[in-house]
PDB file of C-alpha atoms and ligand atoms in Angstrom:
ATOM      1  CA  MET A1305      36.599 -99.453-162.141  1.00 97.00           C
ATOM      2  CA  ARG A1306      38.054 -96.047-163.019  1.00 98.00           C
ATOM      3  CA  ALA A1307      41.738 -95.266-162.524  1.00 98.00           C
ATOM      4  CA  VAL A1308      44.160 -92.482-163.327  1.00 98.00           C
ATOM      5  CA  VAL A1309      46.378 -93.643-166.178  1.00 97.00           C
ATOM      6  CA  ILE A1310      49.779 -92.225-167.188  1.00 97.00           C
ATOM      7  CA  THR A1311      49.112 -92.084-170.943  1.00 97.00           C
ATOM      8  CA  HIS A1312      52.758 -91.256-171.757  1.00 96.00           C
ATOM      9  CA  ALA A1313      55.728 -89.587-170.023  1.00 96.00           C
ATOM     10  CA  GLY A1314      55.199 -85.892-169.295  1.00 97.00           C
ATOM     11  CA  GLY A1315      53.566 -83.255-167.120  1.00 97.00           C
ATOM     12  CA  PRO A1316      50.236 -83.417-165.245  1.00 96.00           C
ATOM     13  CA  GLU A1317      48.340 -83.195-168.557  1.00 97.00           C
ATOM     14  CA  VAL A1318      49.318 -86.802-169.415  1.00 98.00           C
ATOM     15  CA  LEU A1319      47.163 -88.098-166.525  1.00 98.00           C
ATOM     16  CA  GLU A1320      43.725 -89.281-167.691  1.00 98.00           C
ATOM     17  CA  ALA A1321      40.861 -91.027-165.880  1.00 98.00           C
ATOM     18  CA  HIS A1322      40.045 -94.228-167.783  1.00 98.00           C
ATOM     19  CA  GLU A1323      37.715 -97.180-167.353  1.00 98.00           C
ATOM     20  CA  VAL A1324      40.088-100.096-166.607  1.00 98.00           C
ATOM     21  CA  GLU A1325      39.840-103.731-165.496  1.00 96.00           C
ATOM     22  CA  ASP A1326      38.858-104.391-161.895  1.00 95.00           C
ATOM     23  CA  PRO A1327      41.736-105.443-159.585  1.00 94.00           C
ATOM     24  CA  PRO A1328      42.788-109.111-159.712  1.00 90.00           C
ATOM     25  CA  GLN A1329      41.276-111.719-157.387  1.00 94.00           C
ATOM     26  CA  LEU A1330      42.495-111.450-153.807  1.00 98.00           C
ATOM     27  CA  GLY A1331      45.449-113.637-152.884  1.00 97.00           C
ATOM     28  CA  GLU A1332      46.588-114.951-149.526  1.00 98.00           C
ATOM     29  CA  GLY A1333      46.550-112.231-146.851  1.00 98.00           C
ATOM     30  CA  GLU A1334      45.327-109.489-149.218  1.00 98.00           C
ATOM     31  CA  VAL A1335      42.425-107.068-148.860  1.00 98.00           C
ATOM     32  CA  LEU A1336      40.465-105.038-151.402  1.00 98.00           C
ATOM     33  CA  ILE A1337      40.103-101.349-150.543  1.00 98.00           C
ATOM     34  CA  GLU A1338      37.482 -98.989-151.883  1.00 98.00           C
ATOM     35  CA  VAL A1339      39.701 -95.916-152.179  1.00 98.00           C
ATOM     36  CA  ALA A1340      38.533 -92.639-150.610  1.00 98.00           C
ATOM     37  CA  ALA A1341      41.686 -90.561-151.211  1.00 98.00           C
ATOM     38  CA  ALA A1342      45.275 -91.066-152.350  1.00 98.00           C
ATOM     39  CA  GLY A1343      48.445 -89.334-151.162  1.00 97.00           C
ATOM     40  CA  PHE A1344      50.693 -87.542-153.602  1.00 93.00           C
ATOM     41  CA  ASN A1345      54.477 -87.987-153.451  1.00 94.00           C
ATOM     42  CA  ARG A1346      57.441 -86.754-155.484  1.00 92.00           C
ATOM     43  CA  ALA A1347      57.922 -90.355-156.629  1.00 94.00           C
ATOM     44  CA  ASP A1348      54.537 -90.100-158.418  1.00 96.00           C
ATOM     45  CA  THR A1349      55.824 -87.090-160.344  1.00 96.00           C
ATOM     46  CA  LEU A1350      58.995 -88.986-161.284  1.00 96.00           C
ATOM     47  CA  GLN A1351      56.913 -92.005-162.362  1.00 96.00           C
ATOM     48  CA  ARG A1352      54.757 -89.698-164.513  1.00 97.00           C
ATOM     49  CA  HIS A1353      57.933 -88.397-166.170  1.00 97.00           C
ATOM     50  CA  GLY A1354      59.002 -92.007-166.870  1.00 95.00           C
ATOM     51  CA  ARG A1355      61.901 -91.876-164.395  1.00 94.00           C
ATOM     52  CA  HIS A1356      60.534 -94.094-161.597  1.00 91.00           C
ATOM     53  CA  PRO A1357      59.098 -97.318-163.074  1.00 89.00           C
ATOM     54  CA  PRO A1358      56.891 -99.319-160.674  1.00 89.00           C
ATOM     55  CA  PRO A1359      58.045-102.807-159.592  1.00 90.00           C
ATOM     56  CA  ALA A1360      57.122-105.532-162.117  1.00 90.00           C
ATOM     57  CA  ASP A1361      54.370-107.006-159.912  1.00 89.00           C
ATOM     58  CA  ALA A1362      52.867-103.627-158.892  1.00 92.00           C
ATOM     59  CA  SER A1363      49.688-102.018-160.213  1.00 93.00           C
ATOM     60  CA  PRO A1364      50.337-100.082-163.448  1.00 90.00           C
ATOM     61  CA  TYR A1365      48.493 -97.069-162.000  1.00 96.00           C
ATOM     62  CA  PRO A1366      50.274 -94.475-159.839  1.00 97.00           C
ATOM     63  CA  GLY A1367      49.653 -93.883-156.135  1.00 97.00           C
ATOM     64  CA  LEU A1368      51.881 -95.148-153.318  1.00 97.00           C
ATOM     65  CA  GLU A1369      49.421 -94.618-150.466  1.00 98.00           C
ATOM     66  CA  CYS A1370      45.685 -94.281-149.946  1.00 98.00           C
ATOM     67  CA  SER A1371      42.859 -94.320-147.457  1.00 98.00           C
ATOM     68  CA  GLY A1372      39.501 -96.005-147.745  1.00 98.00           C
ATOM     69  CA  THR A1373      37.169 -98.780-146.640  1.00 98.00           C
ATOM     70  CA  ILE A1374      37.881-102.509-146.721  1.00 98.00           C
ATOM     71  CA  GLU A1375      35.511-104.035-149.271  1.00 98.00           C
ATOM     72  CA  ALA A1376      36.656-107.685-149.224  1.00 98.00           C
ATOM     73  CA  LEU A1377      39.119-109.979-147.459  1.00 98.00           C
ATOM     74  CA  GLY A1378      41.285-112.640-149.093  1.00 98.00           C
ATOM     75  CA  PRO A1379      42.157-115.930-147.375  1.00 98.00           C
ATOM     76  CA  ASN A1380      43.938-115.780-144.010  1.00 98.00           C
ATOM     77  CA  VAL A1381      43.777-112.029-143.394  1.00 98.00           C
ATOM     78  CA  PRO A1382      44.447-111.404-139.668  1.00 97.00           C
ATOM     79  CA  SER A1383      41.208-111.169-137.665  1.00 97.00           C
ATOM     80  CA  ARG A1384      41.900-107.554-136.616  1.00 96.00           C
ATOM     81  CA  TRP A1385      40.704-106.471-140.097  1.00 98.00           C
ATOM     82  CA  SER A1386      37.038-106.663-141.156  1.00 98.00           C
ATOM     83  CA  VAL A1387      34.937-105.620-144.140  1.00 98.00           C
ATOM     84  CA  GLY A1388      33.792-102.022-143.575  1.00 97.00           C
ATOM     85  CA  ASP A1389      36.902-100.943-141.606  1.00 97.00           C
ATOM     86  CA  LYS A1390      38.235 -97.491-142.441  1.00 97.00           C
ATOM     87  CA  GLU A1391      42.007 -97.510-142.789  1.00 97.00           C
ATOM     88  CA  CYS A1392      44.978 -96.121-144.712  1.00 98.00           C
ATOM     89  CA  ALA A1393      47.609 -98.155-146.549  1.00 98.00           C
ATOM     90  CA  LEU A1394      51.103 -98.133-147.979  1.00 97.00           C
ATOM     91  CA  LEU A1395      50.991 -99.342-151.607  1.00 97.00           C
ATOM     92  CA  SER A1396      53.457-100.446-154.263  1.00 95.00           C
ATOM     93  CA  GLY A1397      51.161 -98.606-156.720  1.00 96.00           C
ATOM     94  CA  GLY A1398      47.535 -98.233-157.717  1.00 97.00           C
ATOM     95  CA  GLY A1399      46.261 -95.657-155.217  1.00 98.00           C
ATOM     96  CA  TYR A1400      44.916 -93.399-157.979  1.00 98.00           C
ATOM     97  CA  ALA A1401      42.023 -95.765-158.640  1.00 98.00           C
ATOM     98  CA  GLU A1402      38.589 -96.580-157.268  1.00 98.00           C
ATOM     99  CA  LYS A1403      39.838 -99.905-155.853  1.00 98.00           C
ATOM    100  CA  VAL A1404      43.203-101.349-154.942  1.00 98.00           C
ATOM    101  CA  VAL A1405      44.491-104.662-153.580  1.00 98.00           C
ATOM    102  CA  VAL A1406      46.968-104.487-150.702  1.00 98.00           C
ATOM    103  CA  PRO A1407      48.637-107.022-148.369  1.00 98.00           C
ATOM    104  CA  ALA A1408      47.027-106.682-144.916  1.00 98.00           C
ATOM    105  CA  GLY A1409      50.495-106.064-143.421  1.00 97.00           C
ATOM    106  CA  GLN A1410      50.541-102.683-145.191  1.00 97.00           C
ATOM    107  CA  LEU A1411      47.283-101.442-143.612  1.00 98.00           C
ATOM    108  CA  LEU A1412      47.256 -98.886-140.806  1.00 97.00           C
ATOM    109  CA  THR A1413      44.283 -98.164-138.591  1.00 95.00           C
ATOM    110  CA  LEU A1414      42.846 -94.708-139.202  1.00 93.00           C
ATOM    111  CA  PRO A1415      44.241 -92.518-136.381  1.00 88.00           C
ATOM    112  CA  GLU A1416      41.515 -91.106-134.104  1.00 92.00           C
ATOM    113  CA  GLY A1417      40.331 -87.649-135.160  1.00 95.00           C
ATOM    114  CA  ILE A1418      42.015 -87.813-138.582  1.00 95.00           C
ATOM    115  CA  SER A1419      39.827 -87.591-141.699  1.00 97.00           C
ATOM    116  CA  LEU A1420      40.080 -90.163-144.463  1.00 97.00           C
ATOM    117  CA  THR A1421      41.453 -87.450-146.766  1.00 97.00           C
ATOM    118  CA  ASP A1422      44.217 -86.412-144.358  1.00 96.00           C
ATOM    119  CA  ALA A1423      45.073 -90.043-143.524  1.00 97.00           C
ATOM    120  CA  SER A1424      45.772 -90.816-147.188  1.00 98.00           C
ATOM    121  CA  GLY A1425      48.974 -88.763-146.913  1.00 96.00           C
ATOM    122  CA  LEU A1426      50.263 -90.432-143.737  1.00 96.00           C
ATOM    123  CA  PRO A1427      51.591 -93.937-144.554  1.00 97.00           C
ATOM    124  CA  GLU A1428      54.534 -93.024-146.849  1.00 96.00           C
ATOM    125  CA  VAL A1429      56.026 -90.316-144.662  1.00 96.00           C
ATOM    126  CA  ALA A1430      55.161 -91.990-141.352  1.00 95.00           C
ATOM    127  CA  CYS A1431      56.676 -95.352-142.352  1.00 95.00           C
ATOM    128  CA  THR A1432      59.766 -93.739-143.918  1.00 96.00           C
ATOM    129  CA  VAL A1433      60.543 -91.393-141.035  1.00 98.00           C
ATOM    130  CA  TRP A1434      59.693 -93.844-138.258  1.00 97.00           C
ATOM    131  CA  SER A1435      61.709 -96.725-139.773  1.00 97.00           C
ATOM    132  CA  THR A1436      64.801 -94.671-140.623  1.00 98.00           C
ATOM    133  CA  VAL A1437      64.985 -92.169-137.772  1.00 98.00           C
ATOM    134  CA  PHE A1438      63.575 -94.099-134.842  1.00 97.00           C
ATOM    135  CA  MET A1439      63.867 -97.846-135.629  1.00 97.00           C
ATOM    136  CA  THR A1440      67.270 -97.656-137.391  1.00 97.00           C
ATOM    137  CA  SER A1441      68.942 -94.568-135.883  1.00 97.00           C
ATOM    138  CA  HIS A1442      67.240 -94.724-132.456  1.00 97.00           C
ATOM    139  CA  LEU A1443      66.869 -90.941-132.135  1.00 97.00           C
ATOM    140  CA  SER A1444      66.004 -90.152-128.506  1.00 95.00           C
ATOM    141  CA  SER A1445      64.659 -87.097-126.703  1.00 93.00           C
ATOM    142  CA  ASP A1446      68.044 -85.972-125.322  1.00 92.00           C
ATOM    143  CA  GLU A1447      69.564 -85.855-128.820  1.00 94.00           C
ATOM    144  CA  SER A1448      69.454 -83.307-131.623  1.00 94.00           C
ATOM    145  CA  PHE A1449      68.206 -83.995-135.125  1.00 97.00           C
ATOM    146  CA  LEU A1450      69.110 -82.347-138.464  1.00 98.00           C
ATOM    147  CA  ILE A1451      66.540 -82.595-141.267  1.00 98.00           C
ATOM    148  CA  HIS A1452      67.655 -81.610-144.763  1.00 98.00           C
ATOM    149  CA  GLY A1453      64.746 -80.513-146.973  1.00 98.00           C
ATOM    150  CA  GLY A1454      62.770 -79.557-143.850  1.00 98.00           C
ATOM    151  CA  SER A1455      59.787 -78.279-145.849  1.00 98.00           C
ATOM    152  CA  SER A1456      59.440 -81.486-147.907  1.00 96.00           C
ATOM    153  CA  GLY A1457      56.713 -84.044-147.248  1.00 94.00           C
ATOM    154  CA  ILE A1458      59.219 -86.183-145.355  1.00 96.00           C
ATOM    155  CA  GLY A1459      60.689 -83.143-143.590  1.00 98.00           C
ATOM    156  CA  THR A1460      57.402 -81.716-142.323  1.00 97.00           C
ATOM    157  CA  PHE A1461      56.379 -85.089-140.867  1.00 97.00           C
ATOM    158  CA  ALA A1462      59.838 -85.539-139.303  1.00 98.00           C
ATOM    159  CA  ILE A1463      59.706 -82.104-137.646  1.00 98.00           C
ATOM    160  CA  GLN A1464      56.282 -82.768-136.127  1.00 98.00           C
ATOM    161  CA  ILE A1465      57.024 -86.226-134.730  1.00 97.00           C
ATOM    162  CA  ALA A1466      60.411 -85.108-133.356  1.00 98.00           C
ATOM    163  CA  LYS A1467      58.937 -82.036-131.654  1.00 97.00           C
ATOM    164  CA  HIS A1468      56.139 -84.196-130.234  1.00 97.00           C
ATOM    165  CA  LEU A1469      58.882 -86.317-128.628  1.00 96.00           C
ATOM    166  CA  GLY A1470      60.712 -83.248-127.245  1.00 96.00           C
ATOM    167  CA  ILE A1471      63.717 -83.447-129.592  1.00 97.00           C
ATOM    168  CA  LYS A1472      65.744 -80.383-130.643  1.00 96.00           C
ATOM    169  CA  VAL A1473      65.224 -79.997-134.410  1.00 98.00           C
ATOM    170  CA  PHE A1474      67.530 -78.342-136.950  1.00 98.00           C
ATOM    171  CA  VAL A1475      66.319 -77.942-140.539  1.00 98.00           C
ATOM    172  CA  THR A1476      67.776 -76.799-143.821  1.00 98.00           C
ATOM    173  CA  ALA A1477      65.700 -75.467-146.720  1.00 98.00           C
ATOM    174  CA  GLY A1478      66.299 -73.424-149.838  1.00 98.00           C
ATOM    175  CA  SER A1479      64.151 -70.342-149.188  1.00 98.00           C
ATOM    176  CA  GLU A1480      62.930 -68.106-146.367  1.00 98.00           C
ATOM    177  CA  GLU A1481      59.327 -69.079-147.175  1.00 98.00           C
ATOM    178  CA  LYS A1482      60.142 -72.773-146.722  1.00 98.00           C
ATOM    179  CA  LEU A1483      61.992 -72.021-143.475  1.00 98.00           C
ATOM    180  CA  ALA A1484      58.986 -70.069-142.185  1.00 98.00           C
ATOM    181  CA  ALA A1485      56.827 -73.164-142.781  1.00 98.00           C
ATOM    182  CA  CYS A1486      59.332 -75.249-140.783  1.00 98.00           C
ATOM    183  CA  LYS A1487      59.349 -72.639-137.984  1.00 98.00           C
ATOM    184  CA  ASP A1488      55.523 -72.824-137.866  1.00 98.00           C
ATOM    185  CA  LEU A1489      55.896 -76.549-137.189  1.00 98.00           C
ATOM    186  CA  ARG A1490      58.224 -75.631-134.228  1.00 98.00           C
ATOM    187  CA  ALA A1491      61.620 -76.438-135.796  1.00 98.00           C
ATOM    188  CA  ASP A1492      64.227 -74.897-133.465  1.00 98.00           C
ATOM    189  CA  VAL A1493      67.094 -73.941-135.775  1.00 98.00           C
ATOM    190  CA  CYS A1494      66.193 -73.038-139.387  1.00 98.00           C
ATOM    191  CA  ILE A1495      69.058 -72.718-141.857  1.00 98.00           C
ATOM    192  CA  ASN A1496      68.812 -71.337-145.396  1.00 98.00           C
ATOM    193  CA  TYR A1497      71.496 -73.454-147.065  1.00 98.00           C
ATOM    194  CA  LYS A1498      71.646 -71.037-149.986  1.00 98.00           C
ATOM    195  CA  ALA A1499      72.503 -68.103-147.720  1.00 97.00           C
ATOM    196  CA  GLU A1500      74.820 -69.723-145.161  1.00 96.00           C
ATOM    197  CA  HIS A1501      76.931 -72.851-144.746  1.00 96.00           C
ATOM    198  CA  PHE A1502      74.738 -75.278-142.816  1.00 96.00           C
ATOM    199  CA  LEU A1503      77.657 -77.118-141.238  1.00 95.00           C
ATOM    200  CA  GLU A1504      79.192 -73.940-139.783  1.00 95.00           C
ATOM    201  CA  ARG A1505      75.818 -72.960-138.324  1.00 96.00           C
ATOM    202  CA  VAL A1506      75.242 -76.425-136.842  1.00 95.00           C
ATOM    203  CA  LYS A1507      78.707 -76.392-135.252  1.00 95.00           C
ATOM    204  CA  GLN A1508      78.021 -72.953-133.818  1.00 95.00           C
ATOM    205  CA  GLU A1509      74.609 -73.953-132.410  1.00 95.00           C
ATOM    206  CA  THR A1510      75.885 -77.259-130.942  1.00 94.00           C
ATOM    207  CA  HIS A1511      79.191 -75.829-129.646  1.00 93.00           C
ATOM    208  CA  GLY A1512      81.146 -77.972-132.115  1.00 92.00           C
ATOM    209  CA  LYS A1513      79.370 -81.224-131.239  1.00 91.00           C
ATOM    210  CA  ALA A1514      77.157 -81.545-134.393  1.00 90.00           C
ATOM    211  CA  ASP A1515      73.751 -83.242-134.565  1.00 88.00           C
ATOM    212  CA  ASP A1516      73.193 -86.822-133.417  1.00 93.00           C
ATOM    213  CA  VAL A1517      70.982 -87.965-136.293  1.00 97.00           C
ATOM    214  CA  ILE A1518      70.705 -86.525-139.823  1.00 97.00           C
ATOM    215  CA  LEU A1519      67.832 -87.199-142.237  1.00 98.00           C
TER     216      LEU A1519
HETATM  217  N1  NAP B 616      57.597 -88.994-149.724  1.00 83.98           N
HETATM  218  C1  NAP B 616      57.938 -90.179-149.268  1.00 83.98           C
HETATM  219  O1  NAP B 616      57.112 -90.846-148.705  1.00 83.98           O
HETATM  220  C2  NAP B 616      59.329 -90.729-149.378  1.00 83.98           C
HETATM  221  C3  NAP B 616      59.539 -92.073-149.089  1.00 83.98           C
HETATM  222  C4  NAP B 616      60.848 -92.574-149.148  1.00 83.98           C
HETATM  223  C5  NAP B 616      61.892 -91.716-149.473  1.00 83.98           C
HETATM  224  N2  NAP B 616      61.637 -90.406-149.780  1.00 83.98           N
HETATM  225  C6  NAP B 616      62.760 -89.524-150.113  1.00 83.98           C
HETATM  226  O2  NAP B 616      62.735 -88.408-149.215  1.00 83.98           O
HETATM  227  C7  NAP B 616      63.157 -87.227-149.895  1.00 83.98           C
HETATM  228  C8  NAP B 616      62.073 -86.160-149.810  1.00 83.98           C
HETATM  229  O3  NAP B 616      60.909 -86.668-150.452  1.00 83.98           O
HETATM  230  P1  NAP B 616      59.522 -85.881-150.411  1.00 83.98           P
HETATM  231  O4  NAP B 616      58.526 -86.712-151.130  1.00 83.98           O
HETATM  232  O5  NAP B 616      59.243 -85.477-149.019  1.00 83.98           O
HETATM  233  O6  NAP B 616      59.926 -84.639-151.311  1.00 83.98           O
HETATM  234  P2  NAP B 616      59.231 -83.243-151.621  1.00 83.98           P
HETATM  235  O7  NAP B 616      58.098 -82.962-150.690  1.00 83.98           O
HETATM  236  O8  NAP B 616      58.974 -83.240-153.061  1.00 83.98           O
HETATM  237  O9  NAP B 616      60.403 -82.213-151.283  1.00 83.98           O
HETATM  238  C9  NAP B 616      61.688 -82.330-151.808  1.00 83.98           C
HETATM  239  C10 NAP B 616      62.543 -81.152-151.322  1.00 83.98           C
HETATM  240  O10 NAP B 616      63.885 -81.415-151.718  1.00 83.98           O
HETATM  241  C11 NAP B 616      64.530 -80.207-152.007  1.00 83.98           C
HETATM  242  N3  NAP B 616      65.257 -80.345-153.270  1.00 83.98           N
HETATM  243  C12 NAP B 616      66.583 -80.137-153.422  1.00 83.98           C
HETATM  244  N4  NAP B 616      66.955 -80.338-154.674  1.00 83.98           N
HETATM  245  C13 NAP B 616      65.836 -80.697-155.357  1.00 83.98           C
HETATM  246  C14 NAP B 616      65.582 -81.017-156.719  1.00 83.98           C
HETATM  247  N5  NAP B 616      66.546 -81.044-157.635  1.00 83.98           N
HETATM  248  N6  NAP B 616      64.320 -81.322-157.074  1.00 83.98           N
HETATM  249  C15 NAP B 616      63.327 -81.316-156.170  1.00 83.98           C
HETATM  250  N7  NAP B 616      63.499 -81.034-154.850  1.00 83.98           N
HETATM  251  C16 NAP B 616      64.751 -80.723-154.468  1.00 83.98           C
HETATM  252  C17 NAP B 616      63.481 -79.100-152.064  1.00 83.98           C
HETATM  253  O11 NAP B 616      63.658 -78.311-150.891  1.00 83.98           O
HETATM  254  P3  NAP B 616      64.703 -77.095-150.834  1.00 83.98           P
HETATM  255  O12 NAP B 616      64.254 -76.107-151.881  1.00 83.98           O
HETATM  256  O13 NAP B 616      64.569 -76.589-149.452  1.00 83.98           O
HETATM  257  O14 NAP B 616      66.064 -77.668-151.135  1.00 83.98           O
HETATM  258  C18 NAP B 616      62.157 -79.833-151.957  1.00 83.98           C
HETATM  259  O15 NAP B 616      61.221 -79.133-151.161  1.00 83.98           O
HETATM  260  C19 NAP B 616      63.458 -87.644-151.341  1.00 83.98           C
HETATM  261  O16 NAP B 616      64.837 -87.930-151.426  1.00 83.98           O
HETATM  262  C20 NAP B 616      62.639 -88.914-151.507  1.00 83.98           C
HETATM  263  O17 NAP B 616      63.179 -89.772-152.471  1.00 83.98           O
HETATM  264  C21 NAP B 616      60.380 -89.906-149.732  1.00 83.98           C
END
C-alpha cells in the first residue's frame, strides 16, 4: 500500500508518499479499513516535528483519525460491523495511508448526511469534547461554558455541540478574525484575550458567578 511517511523531523516538506508494507494481519476484534480521507490535527504537526512520538505499538505513519470502508473483519468483531460499511474511526496512528487496522471499538457509524471527507475530521474532536465536557464535567443546558482557544479544532466542535444543546457559550481567542469565526458558529460571548482580561469580562457577563465548565 502507499502511505505518507515522515522522512525526518521538519516542516510539511518532510512528508513523502512511499510504497510501504501492507498492514499486519487482523487480530482479535480488529477491522481493516480502506481509507477515504484522514483528519488533520495539531498533534500530527507536532509528530512531524519529532515532538509527539506515537505509542510503541501504533502505526509508524501519522494520522489519528480517518473515514473509509471496512475491507475485512478480524475474529470476533461485533456483528453490527460488516464488510462494505462506511464509517469513521479514531486511530492511534496510520490514517495517512491507503489502509489501516483499527479495533472495532474505535469505529463510529458515518453520521447521516455527512460526507466521508467531512466525517474524517469528526472522531478526534467529537470524542475529546464529548468525553471531557459532557461525560466527565456533565455540562447541562442551564449552565454556561467557557472555551479557551475557541477557534481551534476542539473549540469549533465544542461551540457547535454546546449551542445545539442550548448552552450559553463564552470563548477566548487571540485575534478578531478568530473571534468572528466563533461568532459565526453562534458563540455568545467572544473575548480577545490579547485585548482584555478574560476573567474580568467573564465576571462582568456572569454577574460575578463565573462559568460552570471550562475547556
Ligand atoms: N484535536 C484534537 O482532537 C485533540 C484531542 C485531544 C486534545 N487536544 C488538545 O486540545 C487543544 C486544541 O487542539 P486543536 O487540535 O483543536 O488545536 P488547533 O486547532 O491547532 O488550535 C490551537 C489553538 O490554540 C491557540 N494557541 C495558543 N498558544 C498556542 C501556541 N503556542 N501554538 C499553537 N496554538 C496556540 C491558538 O488560538 P489563539 O490564537 O486564539 O490563542 C490556536 O488556534 C490542544 O491543547 C490539544 O493538545 C486536541
